[in-house]
Short mmCIF file of N, CA and C in Angstrom, two decimals:
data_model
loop_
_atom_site.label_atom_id
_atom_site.label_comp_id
_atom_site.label_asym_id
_atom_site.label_seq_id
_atom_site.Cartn_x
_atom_site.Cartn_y
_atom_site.Cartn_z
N UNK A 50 9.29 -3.78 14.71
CA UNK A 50 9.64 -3.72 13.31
C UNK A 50 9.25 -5.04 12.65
N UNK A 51 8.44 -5.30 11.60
CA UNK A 51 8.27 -6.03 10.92
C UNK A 51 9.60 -6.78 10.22
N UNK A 52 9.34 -8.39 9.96
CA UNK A 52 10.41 -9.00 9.60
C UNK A 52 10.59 -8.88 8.71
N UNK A 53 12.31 -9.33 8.46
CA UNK A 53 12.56 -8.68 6.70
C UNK A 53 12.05 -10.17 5.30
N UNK A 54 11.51 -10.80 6.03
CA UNK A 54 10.58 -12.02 5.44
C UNK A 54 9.96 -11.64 4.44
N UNK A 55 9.08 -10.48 5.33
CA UNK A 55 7.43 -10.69 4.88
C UNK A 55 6.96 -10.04 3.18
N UNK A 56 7.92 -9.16 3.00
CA UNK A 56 7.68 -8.83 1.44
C UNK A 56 8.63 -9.82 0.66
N UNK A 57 9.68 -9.82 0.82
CA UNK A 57 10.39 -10.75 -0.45
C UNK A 57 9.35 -12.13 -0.47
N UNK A 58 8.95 -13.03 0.75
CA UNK A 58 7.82 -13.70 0.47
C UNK A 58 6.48 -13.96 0.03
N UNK A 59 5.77 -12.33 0.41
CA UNK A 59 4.34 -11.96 -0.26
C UNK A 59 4.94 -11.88 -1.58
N UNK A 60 5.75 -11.00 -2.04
CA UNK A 60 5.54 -10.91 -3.95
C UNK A 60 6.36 -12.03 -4.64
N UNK A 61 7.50 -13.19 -3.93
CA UNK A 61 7.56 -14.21 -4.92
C UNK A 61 6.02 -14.98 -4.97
N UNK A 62 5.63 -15.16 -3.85
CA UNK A 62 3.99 -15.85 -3.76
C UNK A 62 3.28 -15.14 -4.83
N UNK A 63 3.08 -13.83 -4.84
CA UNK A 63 1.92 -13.32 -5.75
C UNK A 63 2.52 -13.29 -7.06
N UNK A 64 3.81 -13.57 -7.55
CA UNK A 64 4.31 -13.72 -8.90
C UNK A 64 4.09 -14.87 -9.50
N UNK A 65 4.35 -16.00 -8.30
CA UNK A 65 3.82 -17.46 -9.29
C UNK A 65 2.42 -17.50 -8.90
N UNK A 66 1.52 -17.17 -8.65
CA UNK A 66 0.35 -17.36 -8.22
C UNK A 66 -0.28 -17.43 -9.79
N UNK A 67 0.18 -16.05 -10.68
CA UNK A 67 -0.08 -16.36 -11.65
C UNK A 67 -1.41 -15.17 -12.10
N UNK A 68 -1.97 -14.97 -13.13
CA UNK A 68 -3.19 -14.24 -13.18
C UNK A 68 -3.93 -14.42 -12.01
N UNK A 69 -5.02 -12.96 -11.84
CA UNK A 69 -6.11 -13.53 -10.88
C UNK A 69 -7.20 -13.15 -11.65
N UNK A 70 -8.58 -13.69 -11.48
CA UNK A 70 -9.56 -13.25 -12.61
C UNK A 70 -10.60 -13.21 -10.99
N UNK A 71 -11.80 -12.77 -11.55
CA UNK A 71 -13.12 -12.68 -10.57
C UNK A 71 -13.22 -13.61 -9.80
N UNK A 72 -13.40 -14.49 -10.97
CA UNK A 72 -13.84 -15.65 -10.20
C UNK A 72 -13.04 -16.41 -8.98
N UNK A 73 -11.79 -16.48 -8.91
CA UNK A 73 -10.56 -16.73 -8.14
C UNK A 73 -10.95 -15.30 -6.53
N UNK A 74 -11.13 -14.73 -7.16
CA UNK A 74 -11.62 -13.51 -5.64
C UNK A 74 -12.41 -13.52 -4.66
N UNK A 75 -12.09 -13.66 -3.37
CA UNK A 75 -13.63 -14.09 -2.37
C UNK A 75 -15.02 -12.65 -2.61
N UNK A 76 -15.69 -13.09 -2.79
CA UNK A 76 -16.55 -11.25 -2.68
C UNK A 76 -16.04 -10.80 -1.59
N UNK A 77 -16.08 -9.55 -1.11
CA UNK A 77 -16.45 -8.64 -0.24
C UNK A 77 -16.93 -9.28 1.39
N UNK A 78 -18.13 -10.14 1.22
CA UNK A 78 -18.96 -10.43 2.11
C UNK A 78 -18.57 -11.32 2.88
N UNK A 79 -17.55 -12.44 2.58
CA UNK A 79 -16.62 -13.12 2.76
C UNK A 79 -15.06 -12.53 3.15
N UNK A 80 -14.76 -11.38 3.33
CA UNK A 80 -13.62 -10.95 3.20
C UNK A 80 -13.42 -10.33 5.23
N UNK A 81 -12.44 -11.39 5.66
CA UNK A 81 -12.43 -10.69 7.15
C UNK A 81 -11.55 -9.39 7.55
N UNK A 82 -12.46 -8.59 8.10
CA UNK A 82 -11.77 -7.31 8.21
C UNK A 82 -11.51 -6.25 9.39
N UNK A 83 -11.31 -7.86 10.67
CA UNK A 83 -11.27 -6.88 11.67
C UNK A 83 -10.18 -6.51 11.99
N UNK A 84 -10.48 -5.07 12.95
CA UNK A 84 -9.83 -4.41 13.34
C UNK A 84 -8.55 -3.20 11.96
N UNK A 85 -9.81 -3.70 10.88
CA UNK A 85 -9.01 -2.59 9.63
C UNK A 85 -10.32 -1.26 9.55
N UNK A 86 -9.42 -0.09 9.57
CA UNK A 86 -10.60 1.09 9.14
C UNK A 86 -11.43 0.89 8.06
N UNK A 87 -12.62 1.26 8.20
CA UNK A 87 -13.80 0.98 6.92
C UNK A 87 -13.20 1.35 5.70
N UNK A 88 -12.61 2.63 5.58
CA UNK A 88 -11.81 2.59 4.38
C UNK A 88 -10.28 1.71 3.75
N UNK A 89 -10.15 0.98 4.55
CA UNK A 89 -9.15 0.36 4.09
C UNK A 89 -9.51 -1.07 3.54
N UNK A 90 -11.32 -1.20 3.79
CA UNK A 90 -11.35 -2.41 3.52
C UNK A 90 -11.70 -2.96 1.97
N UNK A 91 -11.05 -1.91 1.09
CA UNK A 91 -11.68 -2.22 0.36
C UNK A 91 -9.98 -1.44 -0.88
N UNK A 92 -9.70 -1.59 -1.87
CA UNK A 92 -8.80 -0.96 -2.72
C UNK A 92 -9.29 0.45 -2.47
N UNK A 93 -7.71 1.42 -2.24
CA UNK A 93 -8.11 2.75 -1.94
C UNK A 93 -7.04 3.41 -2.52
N UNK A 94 -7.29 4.45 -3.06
CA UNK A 94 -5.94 5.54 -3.50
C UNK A 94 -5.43 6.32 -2.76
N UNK A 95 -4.35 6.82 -2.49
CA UNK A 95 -4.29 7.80 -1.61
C UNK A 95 -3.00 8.62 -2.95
N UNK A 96 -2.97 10.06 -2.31
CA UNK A 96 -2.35 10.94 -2.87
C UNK A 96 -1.39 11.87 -1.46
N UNK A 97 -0.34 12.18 -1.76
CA UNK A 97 -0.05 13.64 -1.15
C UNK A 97 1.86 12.94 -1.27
N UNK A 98 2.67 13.73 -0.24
CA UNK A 98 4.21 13.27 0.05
C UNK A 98 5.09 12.86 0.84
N UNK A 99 6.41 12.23 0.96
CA UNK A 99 6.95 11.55 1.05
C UNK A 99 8.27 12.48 1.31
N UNK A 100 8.70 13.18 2.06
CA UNK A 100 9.75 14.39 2.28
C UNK A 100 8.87 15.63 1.47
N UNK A 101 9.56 16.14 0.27
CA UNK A 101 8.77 16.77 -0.52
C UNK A 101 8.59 16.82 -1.59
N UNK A 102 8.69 15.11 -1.81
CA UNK A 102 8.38 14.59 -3.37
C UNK A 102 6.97 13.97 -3.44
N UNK A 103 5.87 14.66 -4.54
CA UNK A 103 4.68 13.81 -4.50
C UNK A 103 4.97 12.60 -5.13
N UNK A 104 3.53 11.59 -4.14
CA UNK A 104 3.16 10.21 -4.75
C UNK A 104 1.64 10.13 -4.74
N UNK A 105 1.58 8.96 -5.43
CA UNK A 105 0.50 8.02 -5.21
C UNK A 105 0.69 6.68 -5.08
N UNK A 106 -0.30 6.63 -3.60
CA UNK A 106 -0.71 5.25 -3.40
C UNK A 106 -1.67 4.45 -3.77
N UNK A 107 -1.18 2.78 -3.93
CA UNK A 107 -2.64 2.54 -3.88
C UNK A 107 -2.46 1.24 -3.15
N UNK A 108 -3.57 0.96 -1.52
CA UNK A 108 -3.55 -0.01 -0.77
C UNK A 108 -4.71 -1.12 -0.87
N UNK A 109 -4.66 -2.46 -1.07
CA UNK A 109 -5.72 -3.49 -1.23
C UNK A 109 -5.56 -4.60 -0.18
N UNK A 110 -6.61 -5.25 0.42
CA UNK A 110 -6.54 -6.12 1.25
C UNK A 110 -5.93 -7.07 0.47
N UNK A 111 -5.26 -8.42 0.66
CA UNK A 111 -4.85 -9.28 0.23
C UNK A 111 -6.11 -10.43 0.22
N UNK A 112 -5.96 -11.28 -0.27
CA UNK A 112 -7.07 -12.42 0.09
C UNK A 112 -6.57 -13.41 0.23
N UNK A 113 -6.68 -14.01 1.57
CA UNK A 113 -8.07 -13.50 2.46
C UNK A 113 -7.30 -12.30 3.01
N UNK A 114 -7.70 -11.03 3.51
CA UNK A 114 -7.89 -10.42 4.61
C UNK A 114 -7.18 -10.52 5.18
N UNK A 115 -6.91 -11.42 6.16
CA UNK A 115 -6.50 -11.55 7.90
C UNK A 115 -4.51 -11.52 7.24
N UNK A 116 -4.47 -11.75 5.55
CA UNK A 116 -2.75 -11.64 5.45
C UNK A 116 -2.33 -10.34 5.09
N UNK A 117 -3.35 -9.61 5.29
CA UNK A 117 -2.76 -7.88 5.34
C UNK A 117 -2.80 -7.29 4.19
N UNK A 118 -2.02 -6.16 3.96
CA UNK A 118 -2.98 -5.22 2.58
C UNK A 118 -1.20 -5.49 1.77
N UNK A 119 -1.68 -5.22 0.68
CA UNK A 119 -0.51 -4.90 -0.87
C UNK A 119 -1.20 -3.70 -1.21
N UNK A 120 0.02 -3.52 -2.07
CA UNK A 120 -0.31 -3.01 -3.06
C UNK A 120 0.88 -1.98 -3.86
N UNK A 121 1.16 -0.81 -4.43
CA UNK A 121 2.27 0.36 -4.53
C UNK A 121 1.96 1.47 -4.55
N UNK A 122 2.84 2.04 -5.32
CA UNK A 122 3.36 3.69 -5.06
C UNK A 122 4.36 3.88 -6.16
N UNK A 123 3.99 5.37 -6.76
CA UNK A 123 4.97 5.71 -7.42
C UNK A 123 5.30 7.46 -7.13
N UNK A 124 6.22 7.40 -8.06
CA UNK A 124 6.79 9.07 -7.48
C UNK A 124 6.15 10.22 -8.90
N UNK A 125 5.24 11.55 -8.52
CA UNK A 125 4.88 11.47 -9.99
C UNK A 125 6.26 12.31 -10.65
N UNK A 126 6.11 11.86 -11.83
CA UNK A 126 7.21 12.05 -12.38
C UNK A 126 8.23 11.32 -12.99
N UNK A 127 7.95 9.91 -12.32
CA UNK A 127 8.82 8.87 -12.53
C UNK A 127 8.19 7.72 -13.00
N UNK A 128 8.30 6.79 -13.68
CA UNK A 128 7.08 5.62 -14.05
C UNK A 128 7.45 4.35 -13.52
N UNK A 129 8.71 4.31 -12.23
CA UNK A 129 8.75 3.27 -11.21
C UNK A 129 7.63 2.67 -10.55
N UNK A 130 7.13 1.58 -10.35
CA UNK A 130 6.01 1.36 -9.45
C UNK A 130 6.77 0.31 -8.60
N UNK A 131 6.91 0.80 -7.23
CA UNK A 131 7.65 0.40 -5.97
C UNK A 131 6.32 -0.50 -4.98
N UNK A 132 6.34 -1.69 -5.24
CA UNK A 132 5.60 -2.28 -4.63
C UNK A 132 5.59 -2.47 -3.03
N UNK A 133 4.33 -2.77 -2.28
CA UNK A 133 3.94 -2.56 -0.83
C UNK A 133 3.59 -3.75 -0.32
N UNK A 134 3.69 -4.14 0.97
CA UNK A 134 3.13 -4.88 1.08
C UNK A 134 3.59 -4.65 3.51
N UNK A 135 2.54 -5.12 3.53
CA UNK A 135 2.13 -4.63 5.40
C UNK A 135 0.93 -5.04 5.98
N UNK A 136 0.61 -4.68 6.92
CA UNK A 136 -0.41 -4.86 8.16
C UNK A 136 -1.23 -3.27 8.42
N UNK A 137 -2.46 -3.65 8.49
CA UNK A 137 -3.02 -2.44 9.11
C UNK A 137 -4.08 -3.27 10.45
N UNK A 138 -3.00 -2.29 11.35
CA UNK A 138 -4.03 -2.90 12.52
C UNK A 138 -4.56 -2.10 13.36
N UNK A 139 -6.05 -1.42 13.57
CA UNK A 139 -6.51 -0.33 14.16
C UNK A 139 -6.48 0.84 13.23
N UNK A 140 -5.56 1.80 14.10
CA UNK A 140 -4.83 2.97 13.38
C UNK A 140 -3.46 2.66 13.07
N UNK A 141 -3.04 2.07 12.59
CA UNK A 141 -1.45 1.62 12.87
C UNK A 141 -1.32 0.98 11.38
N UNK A 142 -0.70 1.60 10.72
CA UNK A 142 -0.13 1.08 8.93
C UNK A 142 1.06 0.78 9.29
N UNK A 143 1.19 -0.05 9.01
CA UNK A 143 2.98 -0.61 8.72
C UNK A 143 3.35 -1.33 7.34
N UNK A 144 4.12 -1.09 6.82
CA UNK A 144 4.44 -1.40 5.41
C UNK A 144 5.48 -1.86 4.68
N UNK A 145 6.11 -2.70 4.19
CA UNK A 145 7.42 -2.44 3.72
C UNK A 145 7.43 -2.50 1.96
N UNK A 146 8.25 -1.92 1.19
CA UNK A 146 8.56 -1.75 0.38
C UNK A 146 9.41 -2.25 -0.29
N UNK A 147 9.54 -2.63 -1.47
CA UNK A 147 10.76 -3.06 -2.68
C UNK A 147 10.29 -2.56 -3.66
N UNK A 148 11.69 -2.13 -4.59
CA UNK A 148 11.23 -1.69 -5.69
C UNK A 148 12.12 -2.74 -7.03
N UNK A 149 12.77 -3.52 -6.47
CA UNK A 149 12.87 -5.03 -7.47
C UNK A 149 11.47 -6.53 -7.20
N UNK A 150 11.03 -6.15 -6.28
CA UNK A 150 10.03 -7.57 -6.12
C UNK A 150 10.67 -8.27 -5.06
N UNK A 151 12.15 -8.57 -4.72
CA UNK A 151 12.75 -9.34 -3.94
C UNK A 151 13.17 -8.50 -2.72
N UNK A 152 14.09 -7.69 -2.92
CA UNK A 152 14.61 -7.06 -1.42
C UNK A 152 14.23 -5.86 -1.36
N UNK A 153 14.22 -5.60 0.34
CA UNK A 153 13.22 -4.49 0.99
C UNK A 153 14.26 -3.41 0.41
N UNK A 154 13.59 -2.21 0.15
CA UNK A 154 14.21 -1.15 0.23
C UNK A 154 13.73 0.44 1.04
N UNK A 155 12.56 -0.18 1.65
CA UNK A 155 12.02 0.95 2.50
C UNK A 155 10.78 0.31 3.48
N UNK A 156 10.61 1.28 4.85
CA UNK A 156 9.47 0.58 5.30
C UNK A 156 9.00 2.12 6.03
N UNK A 157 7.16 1.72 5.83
CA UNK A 157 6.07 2.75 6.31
C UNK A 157 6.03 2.42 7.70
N UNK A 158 5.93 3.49 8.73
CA UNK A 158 5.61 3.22 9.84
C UNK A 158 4.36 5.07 9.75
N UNK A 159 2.99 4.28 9.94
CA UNK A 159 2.16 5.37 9.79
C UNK A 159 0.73 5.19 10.83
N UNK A 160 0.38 6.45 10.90
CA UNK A 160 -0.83 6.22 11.52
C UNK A 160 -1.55 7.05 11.13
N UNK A 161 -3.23 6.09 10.74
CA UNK A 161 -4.36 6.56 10.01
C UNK A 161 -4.93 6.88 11.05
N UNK A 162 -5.73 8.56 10.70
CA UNK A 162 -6.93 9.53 11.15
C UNK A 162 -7.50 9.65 10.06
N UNK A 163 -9.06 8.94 10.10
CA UNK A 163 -10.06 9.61 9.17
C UNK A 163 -9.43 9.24 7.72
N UNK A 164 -9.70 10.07 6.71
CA UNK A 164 -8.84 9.71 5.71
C UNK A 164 -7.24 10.32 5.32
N UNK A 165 -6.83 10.62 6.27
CA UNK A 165 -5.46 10.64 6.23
C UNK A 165 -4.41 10.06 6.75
N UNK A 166 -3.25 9.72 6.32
CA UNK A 166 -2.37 8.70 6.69
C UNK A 166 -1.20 9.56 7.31
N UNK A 167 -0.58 9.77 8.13
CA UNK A 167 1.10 10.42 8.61
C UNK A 167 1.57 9.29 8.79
N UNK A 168 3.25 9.69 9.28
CA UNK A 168 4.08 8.73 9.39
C UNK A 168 5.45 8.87 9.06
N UNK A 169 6.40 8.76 8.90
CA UNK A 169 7.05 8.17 8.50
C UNK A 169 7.95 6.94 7.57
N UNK A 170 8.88 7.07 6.77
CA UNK A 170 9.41 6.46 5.75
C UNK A 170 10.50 6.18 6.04
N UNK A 171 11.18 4.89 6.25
CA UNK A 171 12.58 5.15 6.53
C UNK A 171 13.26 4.00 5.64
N UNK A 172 14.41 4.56 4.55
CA UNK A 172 15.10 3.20 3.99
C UNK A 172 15.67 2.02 4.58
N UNK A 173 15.76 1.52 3.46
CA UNK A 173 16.01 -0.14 4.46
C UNK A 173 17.53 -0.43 5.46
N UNK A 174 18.03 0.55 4.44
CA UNK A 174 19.32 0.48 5.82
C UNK A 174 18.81 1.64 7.07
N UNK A 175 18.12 2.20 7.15
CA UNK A 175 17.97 3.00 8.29
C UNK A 175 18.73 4.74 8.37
N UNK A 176 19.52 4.86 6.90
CA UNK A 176 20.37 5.75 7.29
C UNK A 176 19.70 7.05 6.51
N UNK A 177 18.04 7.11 5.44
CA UNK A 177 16.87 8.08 5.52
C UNK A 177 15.76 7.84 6.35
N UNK A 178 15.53 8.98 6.58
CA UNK A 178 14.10 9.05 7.14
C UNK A 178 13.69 10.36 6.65
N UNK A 179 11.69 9.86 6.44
CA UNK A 179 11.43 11.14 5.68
C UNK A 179 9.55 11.17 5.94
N UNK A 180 9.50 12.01 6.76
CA UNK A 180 8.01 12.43 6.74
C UNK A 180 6.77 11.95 5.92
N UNK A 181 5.88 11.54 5.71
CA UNK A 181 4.88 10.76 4.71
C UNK A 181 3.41 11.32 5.24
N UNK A 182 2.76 11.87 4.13
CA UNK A 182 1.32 12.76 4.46
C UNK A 182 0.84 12.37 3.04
N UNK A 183 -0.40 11.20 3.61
CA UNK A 183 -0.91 10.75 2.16
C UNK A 183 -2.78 11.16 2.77
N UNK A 184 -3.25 11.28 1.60
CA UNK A 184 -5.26 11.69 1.56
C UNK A 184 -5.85 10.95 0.55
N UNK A 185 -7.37 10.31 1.09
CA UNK A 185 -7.27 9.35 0.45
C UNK A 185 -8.14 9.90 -0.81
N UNK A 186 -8.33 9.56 -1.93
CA UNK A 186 -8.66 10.43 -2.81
C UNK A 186 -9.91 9.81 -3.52
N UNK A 187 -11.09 10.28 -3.32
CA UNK A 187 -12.45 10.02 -3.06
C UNK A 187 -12.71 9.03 -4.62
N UNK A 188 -13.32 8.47 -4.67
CA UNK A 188 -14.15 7.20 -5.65
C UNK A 188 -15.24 7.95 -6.03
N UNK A 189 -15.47 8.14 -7.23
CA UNK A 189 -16.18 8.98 -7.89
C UNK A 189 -16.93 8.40 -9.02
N UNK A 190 -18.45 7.84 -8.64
CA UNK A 190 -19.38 7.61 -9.95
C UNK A 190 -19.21 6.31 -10.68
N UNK A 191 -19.06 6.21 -11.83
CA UNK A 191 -18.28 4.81 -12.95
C UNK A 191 -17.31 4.46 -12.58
N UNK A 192 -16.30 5.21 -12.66
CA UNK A 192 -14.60 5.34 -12.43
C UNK A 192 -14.18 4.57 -10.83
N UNK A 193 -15.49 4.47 -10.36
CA UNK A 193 -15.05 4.23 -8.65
C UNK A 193 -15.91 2.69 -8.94
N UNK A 194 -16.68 2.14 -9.23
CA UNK A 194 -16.94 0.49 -9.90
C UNK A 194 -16.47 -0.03 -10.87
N UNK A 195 -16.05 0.85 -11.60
CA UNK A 195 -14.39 -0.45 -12.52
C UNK A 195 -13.29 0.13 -12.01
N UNK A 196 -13.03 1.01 -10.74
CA UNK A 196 -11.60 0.77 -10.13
C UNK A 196 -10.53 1.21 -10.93
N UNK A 197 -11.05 2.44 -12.12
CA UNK A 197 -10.57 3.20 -12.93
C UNK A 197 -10.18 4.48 -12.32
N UNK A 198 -9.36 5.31 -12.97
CA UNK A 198 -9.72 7.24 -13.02
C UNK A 198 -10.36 7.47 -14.12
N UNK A 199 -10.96 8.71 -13.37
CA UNK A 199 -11.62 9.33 -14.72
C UNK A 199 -10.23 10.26 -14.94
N UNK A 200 -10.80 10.62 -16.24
CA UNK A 200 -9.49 11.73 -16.94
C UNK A 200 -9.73 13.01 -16.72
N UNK A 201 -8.37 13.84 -16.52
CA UNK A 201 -8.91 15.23 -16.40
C UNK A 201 -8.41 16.30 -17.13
#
């Protein structure tokens, strides 16, 4: 189990960090990414649920790399955005969650096939647990180089 450190520390860090602009970003080519699936190395969406409430995800390497991926999730329906933050190592997602910025309130224990994620969700006291089936939801044209949706 991941320590209960590692998110209340990643998002006070990424709160005073302050804006990030381009230029502040390593490219790509510079970005170390072993032992992460090709698709993870890069900002990815994923879609599907969480017991049998839909979400969307969305997972980004941190920079550099080697300090593991961020990113959130929301429930649709709701306009909470429950921030992420974990390790992907191999096939193996691990994640934990807050939805104030400071204390955990949930953690991913998942494993990636191809572009799909299973797993498990369990709150921070331990006393839910709840099935998790996310797909990652394909980058399409314009919308997939400014890291937009298109509308539908």
């Amino acid at each position: 189990m991941m320590k209960a450190i590692l998110l209340p520390a990643t998002l006070a860090a990424s709160l005073l960090a302050g804006p990030v602009f381009a230029a502040d970003v390593a490219p790509m080519a510079q970005v170390q990414t072993t032992g992460v699936p090709a698709a993870f190395r890069q900002a990815v969406h994923l879609r599907g649920t969480i017991g049998d409430d839909g979400v969307q995800v969305t997972i980004r390497p941190k920079v550099p790399a080697d300090e593991g991926v961020e990113g959130e999730y929301f429930f649709f329906g709701q306009s909470l955005q429950i921030l992420l933050a974990g390790e992907i190592e191999g096939d193996i997602l691990l994640l934990e969650e807050s939805q104030d910025g400071t204390h955990i309130s949930g953690q991913w224990d998942g494993t990636i096939a191809g572009d799909r994620v299973t797993g498990e969700w369990m709150s921070a006291d331990g006393e839910v647990t709840k099935p998790f089936a996310l797909q990652i939801v394909p980058a399409t044209g314009a919308a997939a180089s400014a890291g937009t949706r298109t509308p539908q």
